[in-house]
Short mmCIF file of C-alpha atoms in Angstrom, two decimals:
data_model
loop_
_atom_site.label_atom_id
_atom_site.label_comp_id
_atom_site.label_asym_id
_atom_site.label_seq_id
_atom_site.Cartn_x
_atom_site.Cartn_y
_atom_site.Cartn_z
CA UNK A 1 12.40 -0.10 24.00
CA UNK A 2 11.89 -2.46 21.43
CA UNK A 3 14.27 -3.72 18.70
CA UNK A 4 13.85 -5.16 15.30
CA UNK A 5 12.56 -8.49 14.83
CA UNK A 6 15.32 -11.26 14.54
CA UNK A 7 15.36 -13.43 10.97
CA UNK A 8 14.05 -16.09 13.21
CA UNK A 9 11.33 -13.41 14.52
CA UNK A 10 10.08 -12.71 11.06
CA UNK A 11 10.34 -16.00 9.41
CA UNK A 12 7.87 -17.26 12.50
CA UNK A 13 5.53 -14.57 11.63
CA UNK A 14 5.42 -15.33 7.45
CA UNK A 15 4.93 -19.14 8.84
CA UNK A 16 2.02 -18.20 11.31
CA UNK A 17 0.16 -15.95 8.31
CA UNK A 18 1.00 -18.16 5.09
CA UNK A 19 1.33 -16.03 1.41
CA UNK A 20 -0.55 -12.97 0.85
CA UNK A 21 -2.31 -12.78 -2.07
CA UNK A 22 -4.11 -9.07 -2.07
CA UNK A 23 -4.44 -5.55 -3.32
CA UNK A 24 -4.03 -1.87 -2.30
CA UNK A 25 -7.80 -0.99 -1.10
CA UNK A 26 -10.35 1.98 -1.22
CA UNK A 27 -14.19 1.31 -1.99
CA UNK A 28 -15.11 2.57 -5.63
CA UNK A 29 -16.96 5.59 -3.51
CA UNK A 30 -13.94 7.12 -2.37
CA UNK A 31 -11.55 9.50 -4.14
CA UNK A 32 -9.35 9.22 -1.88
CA UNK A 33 -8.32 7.71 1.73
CA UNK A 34 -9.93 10.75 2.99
CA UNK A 35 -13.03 9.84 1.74
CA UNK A 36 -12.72 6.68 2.87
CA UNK A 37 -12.26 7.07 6.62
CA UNK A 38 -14.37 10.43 7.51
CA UNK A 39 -17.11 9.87 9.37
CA UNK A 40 -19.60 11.66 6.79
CA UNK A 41 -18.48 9.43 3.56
CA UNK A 42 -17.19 6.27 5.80
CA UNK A 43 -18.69 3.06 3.27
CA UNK A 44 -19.23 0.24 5.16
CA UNK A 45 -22.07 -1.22 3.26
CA UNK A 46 -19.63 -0.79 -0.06
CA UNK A 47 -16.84 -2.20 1.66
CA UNK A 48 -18.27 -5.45 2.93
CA UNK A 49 -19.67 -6.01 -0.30
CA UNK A 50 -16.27 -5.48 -2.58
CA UNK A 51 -14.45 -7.38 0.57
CA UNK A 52 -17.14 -10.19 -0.04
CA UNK A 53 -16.13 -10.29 -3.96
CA UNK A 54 -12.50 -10.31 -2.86
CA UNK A 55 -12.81 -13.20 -0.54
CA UNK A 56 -14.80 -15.04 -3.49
CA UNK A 57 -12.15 -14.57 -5.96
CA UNK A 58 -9.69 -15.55 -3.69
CA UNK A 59 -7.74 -12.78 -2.26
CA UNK A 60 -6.44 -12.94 1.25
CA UNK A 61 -5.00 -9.99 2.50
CA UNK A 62 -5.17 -6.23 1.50
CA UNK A 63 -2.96 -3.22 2.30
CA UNK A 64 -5.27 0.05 3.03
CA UNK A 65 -3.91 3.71 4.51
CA UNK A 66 -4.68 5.76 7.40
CA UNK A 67 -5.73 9.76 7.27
CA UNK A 68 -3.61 11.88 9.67
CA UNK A 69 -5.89 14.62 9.15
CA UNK A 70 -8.84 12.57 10.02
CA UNK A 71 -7.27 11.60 13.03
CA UNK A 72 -6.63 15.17 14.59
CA UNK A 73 -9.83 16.47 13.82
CA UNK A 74 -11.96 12.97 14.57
CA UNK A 75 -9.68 10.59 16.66
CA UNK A 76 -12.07 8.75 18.42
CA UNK A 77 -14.64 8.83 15.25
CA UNK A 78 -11.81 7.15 13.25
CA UNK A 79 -10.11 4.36 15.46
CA UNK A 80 -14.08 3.40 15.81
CA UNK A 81 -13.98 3.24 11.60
CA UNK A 82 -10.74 1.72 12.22
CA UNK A 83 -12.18 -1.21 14.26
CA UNK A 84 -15.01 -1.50 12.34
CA UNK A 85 -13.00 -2.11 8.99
CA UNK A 86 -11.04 -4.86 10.38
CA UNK A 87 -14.32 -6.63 11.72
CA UNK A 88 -15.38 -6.68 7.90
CA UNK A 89 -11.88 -7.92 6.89
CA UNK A 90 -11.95 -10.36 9.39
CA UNK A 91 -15.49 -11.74 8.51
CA UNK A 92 -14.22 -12.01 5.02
CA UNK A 93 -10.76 -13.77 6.04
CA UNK A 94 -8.84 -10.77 4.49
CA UNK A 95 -5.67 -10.10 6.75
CA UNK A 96 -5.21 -6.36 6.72
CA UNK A 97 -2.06 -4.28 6.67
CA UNK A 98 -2.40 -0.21 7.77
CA UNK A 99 -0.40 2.07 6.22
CA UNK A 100 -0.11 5.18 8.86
CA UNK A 101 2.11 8.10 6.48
CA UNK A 102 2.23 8.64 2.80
CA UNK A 103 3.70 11.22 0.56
CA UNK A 104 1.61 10.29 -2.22
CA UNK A 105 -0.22 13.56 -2.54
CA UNK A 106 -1.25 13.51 -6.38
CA UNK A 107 -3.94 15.74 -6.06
CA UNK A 108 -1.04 19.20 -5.12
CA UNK A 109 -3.31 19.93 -2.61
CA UNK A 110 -2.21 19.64 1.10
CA UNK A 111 -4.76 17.40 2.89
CA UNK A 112 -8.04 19.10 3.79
CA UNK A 113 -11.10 17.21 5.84
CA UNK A 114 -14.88 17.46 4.37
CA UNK A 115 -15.88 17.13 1.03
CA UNK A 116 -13.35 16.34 -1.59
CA UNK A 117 -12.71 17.06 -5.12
CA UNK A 118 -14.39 15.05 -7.48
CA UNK A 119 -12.01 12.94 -9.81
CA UNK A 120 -10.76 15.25 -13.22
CA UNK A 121 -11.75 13.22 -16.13
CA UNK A 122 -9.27 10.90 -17.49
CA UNK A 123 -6.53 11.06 -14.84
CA UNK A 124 -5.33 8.81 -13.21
CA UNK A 125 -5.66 8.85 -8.91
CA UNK A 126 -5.95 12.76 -9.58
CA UNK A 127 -7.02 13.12 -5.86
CA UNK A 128 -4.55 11.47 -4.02
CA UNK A 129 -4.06 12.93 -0.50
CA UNK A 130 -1.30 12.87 1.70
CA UNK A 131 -0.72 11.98 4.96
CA UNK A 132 0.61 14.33 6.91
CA UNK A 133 1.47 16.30 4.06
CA UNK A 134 4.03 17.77 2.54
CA UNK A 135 4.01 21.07 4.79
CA UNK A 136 4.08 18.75 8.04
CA UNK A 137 6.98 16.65 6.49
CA UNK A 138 9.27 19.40 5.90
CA UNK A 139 8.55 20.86 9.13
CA UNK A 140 10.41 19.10 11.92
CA UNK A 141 8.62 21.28 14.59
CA UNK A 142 5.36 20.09 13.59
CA UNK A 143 6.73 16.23 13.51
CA UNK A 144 5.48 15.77 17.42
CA UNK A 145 1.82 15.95 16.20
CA UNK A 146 2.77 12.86 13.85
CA UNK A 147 4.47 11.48 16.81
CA UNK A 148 0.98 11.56 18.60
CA UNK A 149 -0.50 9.66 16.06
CA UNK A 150 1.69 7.17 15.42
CA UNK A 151 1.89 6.52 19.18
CA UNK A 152 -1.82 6.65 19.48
CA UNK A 153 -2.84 4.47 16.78
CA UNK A 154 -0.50 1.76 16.93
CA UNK A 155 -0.91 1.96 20.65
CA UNK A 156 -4.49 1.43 20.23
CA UNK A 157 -3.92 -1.58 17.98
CA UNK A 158 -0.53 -3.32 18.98
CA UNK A 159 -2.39 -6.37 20.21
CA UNK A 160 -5.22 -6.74 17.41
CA UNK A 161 -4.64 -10.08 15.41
CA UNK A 162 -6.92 -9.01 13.15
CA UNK A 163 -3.22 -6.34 11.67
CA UNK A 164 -0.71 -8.28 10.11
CA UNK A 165 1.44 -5.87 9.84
CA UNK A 166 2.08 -2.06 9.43
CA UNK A 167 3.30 -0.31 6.94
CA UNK A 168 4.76 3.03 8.52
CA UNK A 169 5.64 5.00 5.36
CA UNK A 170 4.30 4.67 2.16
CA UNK A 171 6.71 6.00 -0.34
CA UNK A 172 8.99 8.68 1.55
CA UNK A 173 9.72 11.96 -0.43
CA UNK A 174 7.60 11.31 -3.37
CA UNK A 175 6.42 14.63 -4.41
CA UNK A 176 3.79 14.11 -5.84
CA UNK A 177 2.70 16.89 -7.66
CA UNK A 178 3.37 18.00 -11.71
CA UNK A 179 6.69 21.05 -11.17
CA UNK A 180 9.26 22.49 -13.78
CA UNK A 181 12.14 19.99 -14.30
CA UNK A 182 14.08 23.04 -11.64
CA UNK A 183 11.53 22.64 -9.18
CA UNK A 184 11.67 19.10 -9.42
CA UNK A 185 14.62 18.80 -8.61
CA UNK A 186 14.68 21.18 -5.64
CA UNK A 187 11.60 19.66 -3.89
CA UNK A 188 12.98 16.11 -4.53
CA UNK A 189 16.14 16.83 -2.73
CA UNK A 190 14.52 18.66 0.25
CA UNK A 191 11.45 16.59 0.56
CA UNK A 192 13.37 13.23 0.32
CA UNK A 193 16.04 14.44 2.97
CA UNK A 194 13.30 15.56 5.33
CA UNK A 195 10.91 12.26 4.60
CA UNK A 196 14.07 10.27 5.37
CA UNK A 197 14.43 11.66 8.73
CA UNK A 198 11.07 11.27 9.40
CA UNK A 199 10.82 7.65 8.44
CA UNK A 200 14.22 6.55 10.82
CA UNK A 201 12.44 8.93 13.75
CA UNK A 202 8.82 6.64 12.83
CA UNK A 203 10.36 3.40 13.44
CA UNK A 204 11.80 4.64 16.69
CA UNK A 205 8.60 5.78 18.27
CA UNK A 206 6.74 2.79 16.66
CA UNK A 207 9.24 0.55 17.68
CA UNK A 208 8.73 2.39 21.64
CA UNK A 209 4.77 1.68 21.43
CA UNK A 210 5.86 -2.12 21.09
CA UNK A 211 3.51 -3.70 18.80
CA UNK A 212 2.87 -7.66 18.07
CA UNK A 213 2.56 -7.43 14.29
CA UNK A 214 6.28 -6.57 12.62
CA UNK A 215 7.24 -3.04 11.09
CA UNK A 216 7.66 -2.14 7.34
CA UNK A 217 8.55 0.74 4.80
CA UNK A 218 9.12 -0.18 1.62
CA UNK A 219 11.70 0.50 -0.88
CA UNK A 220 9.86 2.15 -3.96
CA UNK A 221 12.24 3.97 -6.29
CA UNK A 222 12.78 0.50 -8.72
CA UNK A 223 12.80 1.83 -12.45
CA UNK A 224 13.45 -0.21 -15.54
CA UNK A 225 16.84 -0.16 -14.94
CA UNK A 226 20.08 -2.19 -12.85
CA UNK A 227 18.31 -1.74 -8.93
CA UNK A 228 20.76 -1.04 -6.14
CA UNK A 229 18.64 -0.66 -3.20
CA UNK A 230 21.36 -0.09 -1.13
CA UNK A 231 22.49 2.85 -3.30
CA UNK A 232 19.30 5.14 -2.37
CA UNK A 233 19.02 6.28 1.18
CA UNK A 234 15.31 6.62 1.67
CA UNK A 235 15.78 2.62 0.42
CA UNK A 236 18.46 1.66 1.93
CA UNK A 237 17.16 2.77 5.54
CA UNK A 238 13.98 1.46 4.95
CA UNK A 239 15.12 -2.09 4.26
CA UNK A 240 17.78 -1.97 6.98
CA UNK A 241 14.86 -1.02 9.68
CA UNK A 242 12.40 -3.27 8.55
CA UNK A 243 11.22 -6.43 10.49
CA UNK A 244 9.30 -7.94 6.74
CA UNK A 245 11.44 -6.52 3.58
CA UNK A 246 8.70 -4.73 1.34
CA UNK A 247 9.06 -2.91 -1.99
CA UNK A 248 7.08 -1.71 -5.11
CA UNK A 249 8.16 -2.92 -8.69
CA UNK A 250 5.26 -1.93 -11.95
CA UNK A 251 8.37 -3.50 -14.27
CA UNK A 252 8.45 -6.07 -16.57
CA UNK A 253 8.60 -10.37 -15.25
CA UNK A 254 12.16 -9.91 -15.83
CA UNK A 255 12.94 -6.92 -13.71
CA UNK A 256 10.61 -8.44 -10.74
CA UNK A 257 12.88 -11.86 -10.88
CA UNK A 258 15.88 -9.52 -10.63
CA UNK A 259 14.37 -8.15 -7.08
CA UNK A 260 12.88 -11.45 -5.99
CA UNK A 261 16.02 -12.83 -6.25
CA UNK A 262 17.63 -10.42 -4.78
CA UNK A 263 16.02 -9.37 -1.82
CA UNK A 264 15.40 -13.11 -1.03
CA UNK A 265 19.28 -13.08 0.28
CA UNK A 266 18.80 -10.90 3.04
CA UNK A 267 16.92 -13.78 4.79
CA UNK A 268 13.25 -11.98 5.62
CA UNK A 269 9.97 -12.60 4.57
CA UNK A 270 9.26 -10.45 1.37
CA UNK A 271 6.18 -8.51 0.32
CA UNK A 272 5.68 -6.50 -2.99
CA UNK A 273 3.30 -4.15 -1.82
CA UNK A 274 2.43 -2.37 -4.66
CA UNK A 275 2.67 -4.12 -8.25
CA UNK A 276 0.30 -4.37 -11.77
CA UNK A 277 0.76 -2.42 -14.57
CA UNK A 278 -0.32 -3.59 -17.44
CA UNK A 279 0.69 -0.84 -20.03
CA UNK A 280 4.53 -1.86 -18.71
CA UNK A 281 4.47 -5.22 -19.46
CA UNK A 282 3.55 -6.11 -15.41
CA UNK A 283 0.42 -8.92 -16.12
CA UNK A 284 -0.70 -11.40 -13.78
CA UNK A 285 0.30 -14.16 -15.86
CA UNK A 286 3.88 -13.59 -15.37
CA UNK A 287 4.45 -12.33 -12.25
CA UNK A 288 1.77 -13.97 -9.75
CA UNK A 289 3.30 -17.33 -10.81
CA UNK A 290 6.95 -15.65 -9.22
CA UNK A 291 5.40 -14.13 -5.95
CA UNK A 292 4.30 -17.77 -5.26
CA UNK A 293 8.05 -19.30 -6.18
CA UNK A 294 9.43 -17.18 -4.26
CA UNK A 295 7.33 -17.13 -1.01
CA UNK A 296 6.69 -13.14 -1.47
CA UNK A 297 3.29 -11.87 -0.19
CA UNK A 298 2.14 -9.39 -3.23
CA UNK A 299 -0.69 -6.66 -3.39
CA UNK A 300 -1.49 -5.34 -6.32
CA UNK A 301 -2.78 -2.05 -7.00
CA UNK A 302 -6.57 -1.91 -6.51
CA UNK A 303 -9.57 -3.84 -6.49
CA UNK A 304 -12.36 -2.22 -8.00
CA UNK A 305 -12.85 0.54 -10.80
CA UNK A 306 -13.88 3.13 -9.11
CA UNK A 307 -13.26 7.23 -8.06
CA UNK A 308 -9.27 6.39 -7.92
CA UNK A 309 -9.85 5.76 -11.75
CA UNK A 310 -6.48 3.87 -11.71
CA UNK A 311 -7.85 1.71 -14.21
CA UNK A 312 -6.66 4.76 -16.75
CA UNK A 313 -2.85 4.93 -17.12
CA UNK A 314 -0.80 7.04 -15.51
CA UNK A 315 -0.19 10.26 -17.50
CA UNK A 316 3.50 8.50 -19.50
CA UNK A 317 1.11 5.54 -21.02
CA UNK A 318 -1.72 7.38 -21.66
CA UNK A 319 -0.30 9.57 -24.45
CA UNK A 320 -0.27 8.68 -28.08
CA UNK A 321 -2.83 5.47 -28.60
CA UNK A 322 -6.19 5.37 -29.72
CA UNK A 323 -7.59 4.10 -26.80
CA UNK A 324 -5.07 3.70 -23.82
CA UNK A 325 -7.90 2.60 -21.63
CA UNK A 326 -9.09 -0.04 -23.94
CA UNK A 327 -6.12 -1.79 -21.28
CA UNK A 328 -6.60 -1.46 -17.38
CA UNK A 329 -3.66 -0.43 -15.79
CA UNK A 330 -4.87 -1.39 -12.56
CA UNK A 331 -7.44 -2.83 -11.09
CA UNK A 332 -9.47 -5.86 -11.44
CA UNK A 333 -12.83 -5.82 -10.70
CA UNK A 334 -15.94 -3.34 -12.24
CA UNK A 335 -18.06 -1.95 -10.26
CA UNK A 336 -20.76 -4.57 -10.29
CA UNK A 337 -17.93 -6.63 -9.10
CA UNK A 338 -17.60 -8.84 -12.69
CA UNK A 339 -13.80 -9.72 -13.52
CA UNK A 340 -12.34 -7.31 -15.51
CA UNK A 341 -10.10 -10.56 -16.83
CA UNK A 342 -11.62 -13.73 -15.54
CA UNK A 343 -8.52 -15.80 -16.50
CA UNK A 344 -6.59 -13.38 -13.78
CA UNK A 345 -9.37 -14.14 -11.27
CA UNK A 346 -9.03 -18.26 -11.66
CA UNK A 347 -4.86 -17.54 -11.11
CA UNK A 348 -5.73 -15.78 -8.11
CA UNK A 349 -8.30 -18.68 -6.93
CA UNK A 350 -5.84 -21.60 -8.18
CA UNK A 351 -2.78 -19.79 -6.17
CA UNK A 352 -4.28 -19.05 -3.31
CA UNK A 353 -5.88 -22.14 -2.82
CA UNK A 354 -3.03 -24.38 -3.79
CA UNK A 355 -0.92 -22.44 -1.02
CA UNK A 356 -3.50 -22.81 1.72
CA UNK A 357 -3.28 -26.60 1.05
CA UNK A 358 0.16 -26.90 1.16
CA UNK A 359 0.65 -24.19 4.14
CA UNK A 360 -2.17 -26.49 6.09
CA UNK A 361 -4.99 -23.74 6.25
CA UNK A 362 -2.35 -20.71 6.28
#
């Protein structure tokens, strides 16, 4: 049985792969990460080419998440996708980290394989899918299937330099769906308590399988207001089990200092794995310049416009302005690959290549 990596464990590792500079990923042909991994709507001739823009612009690294469902019904099919992907990655000197659970499930649906729904106008990553599911998460019995995968994949992987790291849990309990301010508040309660369990019972068997790249989950629920981590327990576990401290923060230059700072004291490489909002006041400007102070890998959220359409707001900024798109929210690239902003682009370049120099190469 393994254990989690030492301080002196993970500060080797952020020393071996140098400062990420990337982005949360799925080609501008897929909905969803459904989409992006089944065999029938599986992009590779999209992906190389946005990859290629990437590594042009300067990006590094990107952070990309696995379909459960896929994997049951097409396990073979998609750890061939799987290998495939990082070949591309690797031939554009992108360092990749796999996400293998999320609760992001936007869409209200439980996951379903085949075709998926096309994107409703104006909203904002309407067809998210999660992975399991909600249905899965709260059922404990049904947690050995996930077990399987998580086994099976990282198994299959644990060795491949071409993973920098994984990402076990994207956002535990997040319920992602539109309820009554009642029902809200029921499924939060349940579906956090369950996802917690779940996440604590992931690192264990992940932890068993024995992999070379370091484990993550990352604390998410940072608002606009004074951050405990330690004070939420879905948080709190998550950075307590972690070999590389990870988090999300869309908040204002100030409010990401506040968590640079203090997550720096507990000694661990640090990665903001999901950031950029620019209708909250979170621009590149600002807070790229910080990630690079502080020596925290950052991703932001997506590459290019695409079927995600998280380039509209989500549904609190996109209410009362004449044009609330007029602004991307995220995203940085159109289609064609052309920089949305091309002073954000030339930040990207100038960082990236400035800490490759100084890192010698890393």
């Amino acid at each position: 049985m393994a254990f989690q990596w030492s301080e002196a464990q993970a500060q080797g590792w952020y020393q071996q792969h140098g400062w990420a500079c990337g982005f949360n990923y799925l080609p501008q042909t897929a909905v969803n990460w459904t989409e992006m991994w089944q065999r029938e709507t599986f992009d590779p001739e999209t992906i190389d080419r946005e990859l290629g823009w990437a590594e042009e612009y300067g990006y590094n690294a990107l952070r990309t998440n696995l379909p459960f469902i896929i994997w049951e019904e097409d396990r073979d099919g998609l750890l061939a996708r799987i290998d495939h992907f990082l070949a591309i990655a690797d031939r554009h000197h992108i360092q990749v980290m796999l996400t293998l659970m999320d609760d992001c499930g936007f869409s209200g649906d439980e996951p379903f394989s085949g075709p998926q729904k096309p994107p409703r106008p104006g909203v904002h990553n309407s067809q998210a899918a999660a992975s399991p599911g909600r249905a899965i998460v709260m059922s404990p019995a049904e947690w050995p299937r996930v077990e399987a995968y998580v086994r099976d994949v990282l198994g299959h992987f644990k060795d491949d330099t071409r993973i920098a790291i994984w990402d076990l849990y994207n956002e535990p309990g997040n319920r992602g769906v539109n309820l009554t301010a009642t029902e809200s508040m029921e499924v939060d309660v349940a579906l956090e308590d369950y996802a917690l369990k779940l996440m604590i019972a992931t690192f264990d068997w992940a932890r068993a399988v024995g992999p070379s790249q370091p484990l993550t989950v990352g604390a998410w629920h940072v608002d606009h207001h004074l951050y405990d981590p330690l004070a939420h327990p879905v948080d709190a576990a998550a950075l307590e089990l972690s070999d590389i401290i990870s988090y999300h923060n869309y908040n204002t230059a100030a409010r990401q200092l506040e968590m640079l700072d203090m997550l720096a004291q507990r000694k661990r490489p640090v990665l903001c794995t999901e950031w950029l909002a620019r209708h909250a006041d979170c621009h590149f400007s600002e807070q790229l310049p910080l990630f690079s102070a502080f020596e925290t890998g950052c991703y932001q959220w997506g590459l290019v416009q695409g079927k995600t359409q998280t380039w509209i707001p989500w549904t609190c900024f996109n209410t009362g302005q004449a044009d609330p798109q007029a602004l991307w929210f995220h995203d940085v690239l159109t289609p064609e690959g052309k920089a949305w902003n091309a002073q954000e682009m030339r930040l990207v370049k100038q960082l990236t290549a400035f800490r490759q120099q100084r890192h010698g190469g890393k």
